[in-house]
């Protein structure tokens, strides 16, 4: 059963994104966060929920830093 909720880390896509960050080498983490945010900022149309969930998780990670 998947995780769903209103919080920034209460869905499977955001949790998967965090797992990927945790498993990444230190120098790759920043690139992953920037990439997640960039996909949304540069989107010209509809943004799918998984992409937005990852971007929201990335934004929270930036804010926490």
PDB file of C-alpha atoms in Angstrom:
ATOM      1  CA  UNK A   1       0.000   0.000   0.000  1.00  0.00           C
ATOM      2  CA  UNK A   2       1.389   3.373  -0.987  1.00  0.00           C
ATOM      3  CA  UNK A   3       1.844   6.367   1.227  1.00  0.00           C
ATOM      4  CA  UNK A   4      -0.435   9.329   0.595  1.00  0.00           C
ATOM      5  CA  UNK A   5      -0.980  12.487   2.571  1.00  0.00           C
ATOM      6  CA  UNK A   6      -0.878  16.263   2.497  1.00  0.00           C
ATOM      7  CA  UNK A   7       2.638  16.656   3.904  1.00  0.00           C
ATOM      8  CA  UNK A   8       5.706  17.076   1.712  1.00  0.00           C
ATOM      9  CA  UNK A   9       7.036  13.625   2.627  1.00  0.00           C
ATOM     10  CA  UNK A  10       3.737  11.762   2.881  1.00  0.00           C
ATOM     11  CA  UNK A  11       3.834  10.156  -0.558  1.00  0.00           C
ATOM     12  CA  UNK A  12       5.861   7.438  -2.206  1.00  0.00           C
ATOM     13  CA  UNK A  13       7.483   9.680  -4.821  1.00  0.00           C
ATOM     14  CA  UNK A  14       8.880  12.080  -2.224  1.00  0.00           C
ATOM     15  CA  UNK A  15      10.046   9.222  -0.027  1.00  0.00           C
ATOM     16  CA  UNK A  16      11.741   7.550  -3.001  1.00  0.00           C
ATOM     17  CA  UNK A  17      13.441  10.864  -3.777  1.00  0.00           C
ATOM     18  CA  UNK A  18      14.757  11.063  -0.202  1.00  0.00           C
ATOM     19  CA  UNK A  19      15.993   7.478  -0.393  1.00  0.00           C
ATOM     20  CA  UNK A  20      17.865   8.317  -3.609  1.00  0.00           C
ATOM     21  CA  UNK A  21      19.429  11.351  -1.941  1.00  0.00           C
ATOM     22  CA  UNK A  22      20.499   9.300   1.039  1.00  0.00           C
ATOM     23  CA  UNK A  23      22.048   6.637  -1.189  1.00  0.00           C
ATOM     24  CA  UNK A  24      23.843   9.186  -3.391  1.00  0.00           C
ATOM     25  CA  UNK A  25      27.406  10.312  -3.012  1.00  0.00           C
ATOM     26  CA  UNK A  26      27.752  13.688  -1.320  1.00  0.00           C
ATOM     27  CA  UNK A  27      28.689  15.566  -4.501  1.00  0.00           C
ATOM     28  CA  UNK A  28      25.714  14.089  -6.437  1.00  0.00           C
ATOM     29  CA  UNK A  29      23.052  15.122  -3.904  1.00  0.00           C
ATOM     30  CA  UNK A  30      23.087  18.773  -4.885  1.00  0.00           C
ATOM     31  CA  UNK A  31      22.669  17.846  -8.547  1.00  0.00           C
ATOM     32  CA  UNK A  32      19.675  15.637  -7.753  1.00  0.00           C
ATOM     33  CA  UNK A  33      17.986  18.424  -5.781  1.00  0.00           C
ATOM     34  CA  UNK A  34      18.678  20.985  -8.494  1.00  0.00           C
ATOM     35  CA  UNK A  35      17.393  18.614 -11.156  1.00  0.00           C
ATOM     36  CA  UNK A  36      14.135  17.976  -9.294  1.00  0.00           C
ATOM     37  CA  UNK A  37      13.522  21.712  -8.923  1.00  0.00           C
ATOM     38  CA  UNK A  38      14.628  22.514 -12.469  1.00  0.00           C
ATOM     39  CA  UNK A  39      12.149  20.076 -14.037  1.00  0.00           C
ATOM     40  CA  UNK A  40       9.272  22.009 -12.441  1.00  0.00           C
ATOM     41  CA  UNK A  41      10.624  25.518 -12.880  1.00  0.00           C
ATOM     42  CA  UNK A  42      11.272  24.977 -16.587  1.00  0.00           C
ATOM     43  CA  UNK A  43       8.087  23.047 -17.338  1.00  0.00           C
ATOM     44  CA  UNK A  44       5.917  24.621 -19.983  1.00  0.00           C
ATOM     45  CA  UNK A  45       2.806  22.590 -19.387  1.00  0.00           C
ATOM     46  CA  UNK A  46       1.121  20.223 -17.004  1.00  0.00           C
ATOM     47  CA  UNK A  47       3.373  18.763 -14.327  1.00  0.00           C
ATOM     48  CA  UNK A  48       2.710  15.169 -13.312  1.00  0.00           C
ATOM     49  CA  UNK A  49       2.234  14.430  -9.612  1.00  0.00           C
ATOM     50  CA  UNK A  50       5.438  12.373  -9.187  1.00  0.00           C
ATOM     51  CA  UNK A  51       7.549  15.188 -10.633  1.00  0.00           C
ATOM     52  CA  UNK A  52       5.879  17.782  -8.414  1.00  0.00           C
ATOM     53  CA  UNK A  53       6.173  15.576  -5.334  1.00  0.00           C
ATOM     54  CA  UNK A  54       9.905  15.263  -5.884  1.00  0.00           C
ATOM     55  CA  UNK A  55      10.242  19.013  -6.419  1.00  0.00           C
ATOM     56  CA  UNK A  56       8.346  19.784  -3.216  1.00  0.00           C
ATOM     57  CA  UNK A  57      10.548  17.348  -1.308  1.00  0.00           C
ATOM     58  CA  UNK A  58      13.629  18.976  -2.829  1.00  0.00           C
ATOM     59  CA  UNK A  59      12.385  22.438  -1.837  1.00  0.00           C
ATOM     60  CA  UNK A  60      11.868  21.283   1.753  1.00  0.00           C
ATOM     61  CA  UNK A  61      15.373  19.827   1.802  1.00  0.00           C
ATOM     62  CA  UNK A  62      16.753  23.192   0.607  1.00  0.00           C
ATOM     63  CA  UNK A  63      14.722  25.062   3.206  1.00  0.00           C
ATOM     64  CA  UNK A  64      15.955  22.752   5.955  1.00  0.00           C
ATOM     65  CA  UNK A  65      19.565  23.409   4.969  1.00  0.00           C
TER      66      UNK A  65
END
